[in-house]
Amino acid sequence: YDGFIVTSEGRYVGMGSAHDLMSMITEMQIQAARYANPLTQLPGNVPLNEHIDRLLERKVNFHACYVDIDYFKPFNDVFGYRKGDDIIVCLAQTLNAIVDQSADFCGHIGGDDFMVLFQSPDWEARCRQALDLFDQHIAMHIDPEQLTVANGQRGYFAENRRGQTVFYPVPSLSIGAVPGETERFESHRDFSTAATEAKRKEKKTLGSHLSI
């Protein structure tokens, strides 16, 4: 009721009000809910872009990792959007499991595209852990009897939209990493261009893979 003292590095800077603090927390929760992805409940583009701008402005050392599911579209077409949603949620849970909640920021750009802003020094090991976990979990979403091996890849045969029977690889994970170099990027707009290019190059590699 009487408020509280606010200090910075041991020095008095002012008084705080519990009412004002609760109002600010409520507003932050409303903002988070407004821009959260309805499927995964992860922050969307707006908070993601704002966080990138804050890190660049403060000249914080970080790595941005653009995460994307390979062969997601044919999987969605063959098994249905419910199964497609399941593997998107699976990826969201995987990323949440490998990040440091106190240092890293995980956002859902849309569809099967995610971005993780790592401040953790062991970010690369965390990415490789995500690749391994996703490969382990994806098999649970496909009937083992439907899986086969062709051209050295695990996958399944199904009809495409033209009625032709074709081979589709099991969905895998691509992660394209971009260092958050403050002298190179002025804002999230410049950064998103570089991250998209990193993802595009990464998707040329077969199987789950990390490219820096």
PDB file of C-alpha atoms in Angstrom:
ATOM      1  CA  TYR A   1       0.000   0.000   0.000  1.00  0.00           C
ATOM      2  CA  ASP A   2       2.827   2.406   0.884  1.00  0.00           C
ATOM      3  CA  GLY A   3       4.830   1.545  -2.242  1.00  0.00           C
ATOM      4  CA  PHE A   4       8.451   0.485  -2.468  1.00  0.00           C
ATOM      5  CA  ILE A   5      11.902   1.978  -2.992  1.00  0.00           C
ATOM      6  CA  VAL A   6      13.553   1.586  -6.410  1.00  0.00           C
ATOM      7  CA  THR A   7      17.365   1.392  -6.590  1.00  0.00           C
ATOM      8  CA  SER A   8      19.896   0.996  -9.394  1.00  0.00           C
ATOM      9  CA  GLU A   9      23.359  -0.359  -8.583  1.00  0.00           C
ATOM     10  CA  GLY A  10      22.746   0.344  -4.900  1.00  0.00           C
ATOM     11  CA  ARG A  11      21.611   3.944  -5.386  1.00  0.00           C
ATOM     12  CA  TYR A  12      18.172   5.346  -4.728  1.00  0.00           C
ATOM     13  CA  VAL A  13      16.316   6.379  -7.897  1.00  0.00           C
ATOM     14  CA  GLY A  14      12.739   6.794  -6.694  1.00  0.00           C
ATOM     15  CA  MET A  15       9.573   5.278  -5.316  1.00  0.00           C
ATOM     16  CA  GLY A  16       7.344   2.679  -6.944  1.00  0.00           C
ATOM     17  CA  SER A  17       3.633   2.081  -6.560  1.00  0.00           C
ATOM     18  CA  ALA A  18       2.187  -1.431  -6.337  1.00  0.00           C
ATOM     19  CA  HIS A  19      -0.860  -0.181  -8.258  1.00  0.00           C
ATOM     20  CA  ASP A  20       1.301   1.135 -11.111  1.00  0.00           C
ATOM     21  CA  LEU A  21       3.352  -2.060 -11.134  1.00  0.00           C
ATOM     22  CA  MET A  22       0.259  -4.273 -11.397  1.00  0.00           C
ATOM     23  CA  SER A  23      -1.150  -2.026 -14.140  1.00  0.00           C
ATOM     24  CA  MET A  24       2.058  -2.374 -16.134  1.00  0.00           C
ATOM     25  CA  ILE A  25       2.127  -6.166 -15.693  1.00  0.00           C
ATOM     26  CA  THR A  26      -1.504  -6.385 -16.824  1.00  0.00           C
ATOM     27  CA  GLU A  27      -0.760  -4.270 -19.899  1.00  0.00           C
ATOM     28  CA  MET A  28       2.232  -6.464 -20.762  1.00  0.00           C
ATOM     29  CA  GLN A  29       0.064  -9.581 -20.460  1.00  0.00           C
ATOM     30  CA  ILE A  30      -2.596  -8.041 -22.709  1.00  0.00           C
ATOM     31  CA  GLN A  31       0.046  -7.101 -25.286  1.00  0.00           C
ATOM     32  CA  ALA A  32       1.545 -10.604 -25.169  1.00  0.00           C
ATOM     33  CA  ALA A  33      -1.854 -12.225 -25.669  1.00  0.00           C
ATOM     34  CA  ARG A  34      -2.728  -9.841 -28.516  1.00  0.00           C
ATOM     35  CA  TYR A  35       0.302 -10.834 -30.585  1.00  0.00           C
ATOM     36  CA  ALA A  36       0.606 -14.495 -29.541  1.00  0.00           C
ATOM     37  CA  ASN A  37       0.178 -17.217 -32.140  1.00  0.00           C
ATOM     38  CA  PRO A  38      -3.169 -18.914 -31.415  1.00  0.00           C
ATOM     39  CA  LEU A  39      -1.815 -22.412 -32.099  1.00  0.00           C
ATOM     40  CA  THR A  40       1.444 -22.344 -30.120  1.00  0.00           C
ATOM     41  CA  GLN A  41       0.828 -19.321 -27.837  1.00  0.00           C
ATOM     42  CA  LEU A  42       4.343 -18.127 -28.703  1.00  0.00           C
ATOM     43  CA  PRO A  43       4.995 -14.421 -29.407  1.00  0.00           C
ATOM     44  CA  GLY A  44       4.371 -13.402 -33.023  1.00  0.00           C
ATOM     45  CA  ASN A  45       6.050 -10.980 -35.428  1.00  0.00           C
ATOM     46  CA  VAL A  46       5.429  -7.725 -33.536  1.00  0.00           C
ATOM     47  CA  PRO A  47       7.055  -8.685 -30.184  1.00  0.00           C
ATOM     48  CA  LEU A  48       9.764 -10.574 -32.089  1.00  0.00           C
ATOM     49  CA  ASN A  49      10.694  -7.491 -34.144  1.00  0.00           C
ATOM     50  CA  GLU A  50      10.577  -5.282 -31.053  1.00  0.00           C
ATOM     51  CA  HIS A  51      12.926  -7.636 -29.216  1.00  0.00           C
ATOM     52  CA  ILE A  52      15.408  -7.641 -32.126  1.00  0.00           C
ATOM     53  CA  ASP A  53      15.404  -3.830 -32.164  1.00  0.00           C
ATOM     54  CA  ARG A  54      16.028  -3.725 -28.393  1.00  0.00           C
ATOM     55  CA  LEU A  55      18.975  -6.105 -28.657  1.00  0.00           C
ATOM     56  CA  LEU A  56      20.495  -4.142 -31.550  1.00  0.00           C
ATOM     57  CA  GLU A  57      19.977  -0.830 -29.780  1.00  0.00           C
ATOM     58  CA  ARG A  58      21.640  -2.105 -26.608  1.00  0.00           C
ATOM     59  CA  LYS A  59      24.440  -3.717 -28.648  1.00  0.00           C
ATOM     60  CA  VAL A  60      23.808  -7.071 -26.996  1.00  0.00           C
ATOM     61  CA  ASN A  61      25.630 -10.114 -28.343  1.00  0.00           C
ATOM     62  CA  PHE A  62      23.077 -12.601 -29.698  1.00  0.00           C
ATOM     63  CA  HIS A  63      22.365 -15.105 -32.465  1.00  0.00           C
ATOM     64  CA  ALA A  64      19.088 -15.320 -34.357  1.00  0.00           C
ATOM     65  CA  CYS A  65      18.097 -18.762 -35.582  1.00  0.00           C
ATOM     66  CA  TYR A  66      15.431 -19.078 -38.275  1.00  0.00           C
ATOM     67  CA  VAL A  67      13.768 -22.468 -37.790  1.00  0.00           C
ATOM     68  CA  ASP A  68      11.716 -24.099 -40.530  1.00  0.00           C
ATOM     69  CA  ILE A  69      10.218 -27.555 -41.176  1.00  0.00           C
ATOM     70  CA  ASP A  70      11.320 -29.168 -44.454  1.00  0.00           C
ATOM     71  CA  TYR A  71       8.701 -31.031 -46.534  1.00  0.00           C
ATOM     72  CA  PHE A  72       5.937 -29.676 -44.334  1.00  0.00           C
ATOM     73  CA  LYS A  73       3.535 -28.816 -47.162  1.00  0.00           C
ATOM     74  CA  PRO A  74       3.298 -32.345 -48.645  1.00  0.00           C
ATOM     75  CA  PHE A  75       2.947 -33.775 -45.115  1.00  0.00           C
ATOM     76  CA  ASN A  76       0.084 -31.351 -44.480  1.00  0.00           C
ATOM     77  CA  ASP A  77      -1.563 -32.256 -47.809  1.00  0.00           C
ATOM     78  CA  VAL A  78      -1.245 -36.017 -47.326  1.00  0.00           C
ATOM     79  CA  PHE A  79      -2.047 -36.390 -43.615  1.00  0.00           C
ATOM     80  CA  GLY A  80      -4.312 -33.371 -43.125  1.00  0.00           C
ATOM     81  CA  TYR A  81      -4.012 -30.046 -41.354  1.00  0.00           C
ATOM     82  CA  ARG A  82      -4.674 -31.584 -37.920  1.00  0.00           C
ATOM     83  CA  LYS A  83      -1.522 -33.691 -38.246  1.00  0.00           C
ATOM     84  CA  GLY A  84       0.261 -30.642 -39.639  1.00  0.00           C
ATOM     85  CA  ASP A  85      -0.781 -28.621 -36.591  1.00  0.00           C
ATOM     86  CA  ASP A  86       0.477 -31.436 -34.375  1.00  0.00           C
ATOM     87  CA  ILE A  87       4.031 -31.227 -35.717  1.00  0.00           C
ATOM     88  CA  ILE A  88       4.000 -27.413 -35.528  1.00  0.00           C
ATOM     89  CA  VAL A  89       3.044 -27.682 -31.841  1.00  0.00           C
ATOM     90  CA  CYS A  90       5.681 -30.402 -31.452  1.00  0.00           C
ATOM     91  CA  LEU A  91       8.323 -28.023 -32.826  1.00  0.00           C
ATOM     92  CA  ALA A  92       7.151 -25.201 -30.529  1.00  0.00           C
ATOM     93  CA  GLN A  93       7.445 -27.517 -27.517  1.00  0.00           C
ATOM     94  CA  THR A  94      10.887 -28.665 -28.672  1.00  0.00           C
ATOM     95  CA  LEU A  95      12.165 -25.098 -28.976  1.00  0.00           C
ATOM     96  CA  ASN A  96      10.703 -24.147 -25.602  1.00  0.00           C
ATOM     97  CA  ALA A  97      12.490 -27.133 -24.075  1.00  0.00           C
ATOM     98  CA  ILE A  98      15.958 -26.216 -25.381  1.00  0.00           C
ATOM     99  CA  VAL A  99      16.021 -22.455 -24.753  1.00  0.00           C
ATOM    100  CA  ASP A 100      17.089 -20.712 -21.574  1.00  0.00           C
ATOM    101  CA  GLN A 101      13.840 -19.007 -20.536  1.00  0.00           C
ATOM    102  CA  SER A 102      15.758 -16.313 -18.644  1.00  0.00           C
ATOM    103  CA  ALA A 103      17.984 -15.305 -21.588  1.00  0.00           C
ATOM    104  CA  ASP A 104      16.516 -16.454 -24.922  1.00  0.00           C
ATOM    105  CA  PHE A 105      13.431 -15.384 -26.871  1.00  0.00           C
ATOM    106  CA  CYS A 106      11.375 -17.865 -28.909  1.00  0.00           C
ATOM    107  CA  GLY A 107       8.878 -16.509 -31.444  1.00  0.00           C
ATOM    108  CA  HIS A 108       6.458 -18.013 -33.978  1.00  0.00           C
ATOM    109  CA  ILE A 109       6.589 -16.104 -37.265  1.00  0.00           C
ATOM    110  CA  GLY A 110       3.697 -18.083 -38.743  1.00  0.00           C
ATOM    111  CA  GLY A 111       2.953 -21.482 -40.267  1.00  0.00           C
ATOM    112  CA  ASP A 112       5.979 -23.729 -39.773  1.00  0.00           C
ATOM    113  CA  ASP A 113       8.403 -20.783 -39.416  1.00  0.00           C
ATOM    114  CA  PHE A 114       9.923 -19.914 -36.025  1.00  0.00           C
ATOM    115  CA  MET A 115      12.760 -17.712 -34.815  1.00  0.00           C
ATOM    116  CA  VAL A 116      14.819 -18.032 -31.652  1.00  0.00           C
ATOM    117  CA  LEU A 117      16.945 -15.113 -30.430  1.00  0.00           C
ATOM    118  CA  PHE A 118      19.725 -16.703 -28.396  1.00  0.00           C
ATOM    119  CA  GLN A 119      21.779 -14.876 -25.793  1.00  0.00           C
ATOM    120  CA  SER A 120      22.902 -18.212 -24.325  1.00  0.00           C
ATOM    121  CA  PRO A 121      26.617 -18.757 -25.015  1.00  0.00           C
ATOM    122  CA  ASP A 122      25.952 -22.444 -25.778  1.00  0.00           C
ATOM    123  CA  TRP A 123      23.304 -21.574 -28.395  1.00  0.00           C
ATOM    124  CA  GLU A 124      24.832 -23.880 -31.030  1.00  0.00           C
ATOM    125  CA  ALA A 125      24.607 -26.937 -28.759  1.00  0.00           C
ATOM    126  CA  ARG A 126      20.996 -26.011 -27.982  1.00  0.00           C
ATOM    127  CA  CYS A 127      20.208 -25.870 -31.713  1.00  0.00           C
ATOM    128  CA  ARG A 128      21.706 -29.307 -32.290  1.00  0.00           C
ATOM    129  CA  GLN A 129      19.668 -30.618 -29.377  1.00  0.00           C
ATOM    130  CA  ALA A 130      16.544 -29.232 -31.080  1.00  0.00           C
ATOM    131  CA  LEU A 131      17.459 -31.051 -34.310  1.00  0.00           C
ATOM    132  CA  ASP A 132      17.882 -34.359 -32.467  1.00  0.00           C
ATOM    133  CA  LEU A 133      14.650 -33.973 -30.483  1.00  0.00           C
ATOM    134  CA  PHE A 134      12.611 -33.068 -33.560  1.00  0.00           C
ATOM    135  CA  ASP A 135      13.926 -36.093 -35.481  1.00  0.00           C
ATOM    136  CA  GLN A 136      12.977 -38.320 -32.532  1.00  0.00           C
ATOM    137  CA  HIS A 137       9.481 -36.866 -32.181  1.00  0.00           C
ATOM    138  CA  ILE A 138       8.506 -36.672 -35.859  1.00  0.00           C
ATOM    139  CA  ALA A 139       8.445 -40.469 -36.185  1.00  0.00           C
ATOM    140  CA  MET A 140       5.595 -40.573 -33.651  1.00  0.00           C
ATOM    141  CA  HIS A 141       3.353 -38.668 -36.069  1.00  0.00           C
ATOM    142  CA  ILE A 142       3.652 -41.158 -38.950  1.00  0.00           C
ATOM    143  CA  ASP A 143       2.465 -44.761 -38.961  1.00  0.00           C
ATOM    144  CA  PRO A 144       5.645 -46.925 -39.072  1.00  0.00           C
ATOM    145  CA  GLU A 145       3.973 -49.153 -41.670  1.00  0.00           C
ATOM    146  CA  GLN A 146       3.832 -46.179 -44.053  1.00  0.00           C
ATOM    147  CA  LEU A 147       7.544 -45.452 -43.776  1.00  0.00           C
ATOM    148  CA  THR A 148      10.068 -46.743 -46.269  1.00  0.00           C
ATOM    149  CA  VAL A 149      13.555 -45.846 -47.503  1.00  0.00           C
ATOM    150  CA  ALA A 150      14.250 -44.499 -50.988  1.00  0.00           C
ATOM    151  CA  ASN A 151      17.431 -42.834 -52.284  1.00  0.00           C
ATOM    152  CA  GLY A 152      18.894 -43.094 -48.799  1.00  0.00           C
ATOM    153  CA  GLN A 153      16.042 -41.111 -47.234  1.00  0.00           C
ATOM    154  CA  ARG A 154      13.274 -42.167 -44.886  1.00  0.00           C
ATOM    155  CA  GLY A 155       9.832 -41.246 -46.124  1.00  0.00           C
ATOM    156  CA  TYR A 156       6.495 -42.378 -47.511  1.00  0.00           C
ATOM    157  CA  PHE A 157       4.716 -42.794 -50.833  1.00  0.00           C
ATOM    158  CA  ALA A 158       1.537 -40.834 -51.454  1.00  0.00           C
ATOM    159  CA  GLU A 159      -0.443 -39.255 -54.252  1.00  0.00           C
ATOM    160  CA  ASN A 160       0.292 -35.669 -55.141  1.00  0.00           C
ATOM    161  CA  ARG A 161      -2.338 -33.184 -56.347  1.00  0.00           C
ATOM    162  CA  ARG A 162      -2.062 -34.558 -59.876  1.00  0.00           C
ATOM    163  CA  GLY A 163      -2.901 -38.063 -58.717  1.00  0.00           C
ATOM    164  CA  GLN A 164       0.661 -39.306 -59.202  1.00  0.00           C
ATOM    165  CA  THR A 165       2.290 -41.548 -56.589  1.00  0.00           C
ATOM    166  CA  VAL A 166       5.507 -39.885 -55.422  1.00  0.00           C
ATOM    167  CA  PHE A 167       8.001 -40.274 -52.596  1.00  0.00           C
ATOM    168  CA  TYR A 168       8.072 -37.649 -49.841  1.00  0.00           C
ATOM    169  CA  PRO A 169      10.874 -37.513 -47.241  1.00  0.00           C
ATOM    170  CA  VAL A 170       9.905 -37.433 -43.564  1.00  0.00           C
ATOM    171  CA  PRO A 171       9.745 -33.795 -42.380  1.00  0.00           C
ATOM    172  CA  SER A 172      13.090 -32.556 -41.077  1.00  0.00           C
ATOM    173  CA  LEU A 173      14.316 -29.345 -39.486  1.00  0.00           C
ATOM    174  CA  SER A 174      16.375 -26.535 -40.991  1.00  0.00           C
ATOM    175  CA  ILE A 175      18.011 -23.911 -38.771  1.00  0.00           C
ATOM    176  CA  GLY A 176      19.773 -20.937 -40.319  1.00  0.00           C
ATOM    177  CA  ALA A 177      21.757 -18.895 -37.790  1.00  0.00           C
ATOM    178  CA  VAL A 178      22.728 -15.238 -38.141  1.00  0.00           C
ATOM    179  CA  PRO A 179      24.989 -13.402 -35.645  1.00  0.00           C
ATOM    180  CA  GLY A 180      23.349 -10.234 -34.316  1.00  0.00           C
ATOM    181  CA  GLU A 181      26.111  -7.871 -35.454  1.00  0.00           C
ATOM    182  CA  THR A 182      25.046  -4.394 -34.324  1.00  0.00           C
ATOM    183  CA  GLU A 183      27.378  -2.655 -36.796  1.00  0.00           C
ATOM    184  CA  ARG A 184      25.799  -4.557 -39.696  1.00  0.00           C
ATOM    185  CA  PHE A 185      22.084  -4.266 -38.895  1.00  0.00           C
ATOM    186  CA  GLU A 186      20.226  -1.075 -38.054  1.00  0.00           C
ATOM    187  CA  SER A 187      16.811  -2.615 -37.358  1.00  0.00           C
ATOM    188  CA  HIS A 188      14.751  -5.805 -37.511  1.00  0.00           C
ATOM    189  CA  ARG A 189      14.026  -5.084 -41.206  1.00  0.00           C
ATOM    190  CA  ASP A 190      17.674  -5.497 -42.200  1.00  0.00           C
ATOM    191  CA  PHE A 191      17.968  -8.440 -39.876  1.00  0.00           C
ATOM    192  CA  SER A 192      14.940 -10.303 -41.263  1.00  0.00           C
ATOM    193  CA  THR A 193      16.402 -10.105 -44.785  1.00  0.00           C
ATOM    194  CA  ALA A 194      19.631 -11.765 -43.656  1.00  0.00           C
ATOM    195  CA  ALA A 195      17.764 -14.387 -41.604  1.00  0.00           C
ATOM    196  CA  THR A 196      15.516 -15.269 -44.552  1.00  0.00           C
ATOM    197  CA  GLU A 197      18.573 -15.699 -46.781  1.00  0.00           C
ATOM    198  CA  ALA A 198      20.184 -17.955 -44.165  1.00  0.00           C
ATOM    199  CA  LYS A 199      17.058 -20.112 -44.085  1.00  0.00           C
ATOM    200  CA  ARG A 200      16.863 -20.273 -47.887  1.00  0.00           C
ATOM    201  CA  LYS A 201      20.442 -21.551 -48.129  1.00  0.00           C
ATOM    202  CA  GLU A 202      19.895 -23.988 -45.278  1.00  0.00           C
ATOM    203  CA  LYS A 203      16.888 -25.631 -46.948  1.00  0.00           C
ATOM    204  CA  LYS A 204      19.119 -26.854 -49.788  1.00  0.00           C
ATOM    205  CA  THR A 205      20.711 -29.350 -47.367  1.00  0.00           C
ATOM    206  CA  LEU A 206      19.000 -32.722 -46.945  1.00  0.00           C
ATOM    207  CA  GLY A 207      17.894 -33.783 -43.463  1.00  0.00           C
ATOM    208  CA  SER A 208      17.844 -31.828 -40.213  1.00  0.00           C
ATOM    209  CA  HIS A 209      20.735 -29.395 -40.278  1.00  0.00           C
ATOM    210  CA  LEU A 210      22.176 -26.220 -38.755  1.00  0.00           C
ATOM    211  CA  SER A 211      23.895 -23.619 -40.941  1.00  0.00           C
ATOM    212  CA  ILE A 212      25.713 -20.571 -39.539  1.00  0.00           C
TER     213      ILE A 212
END
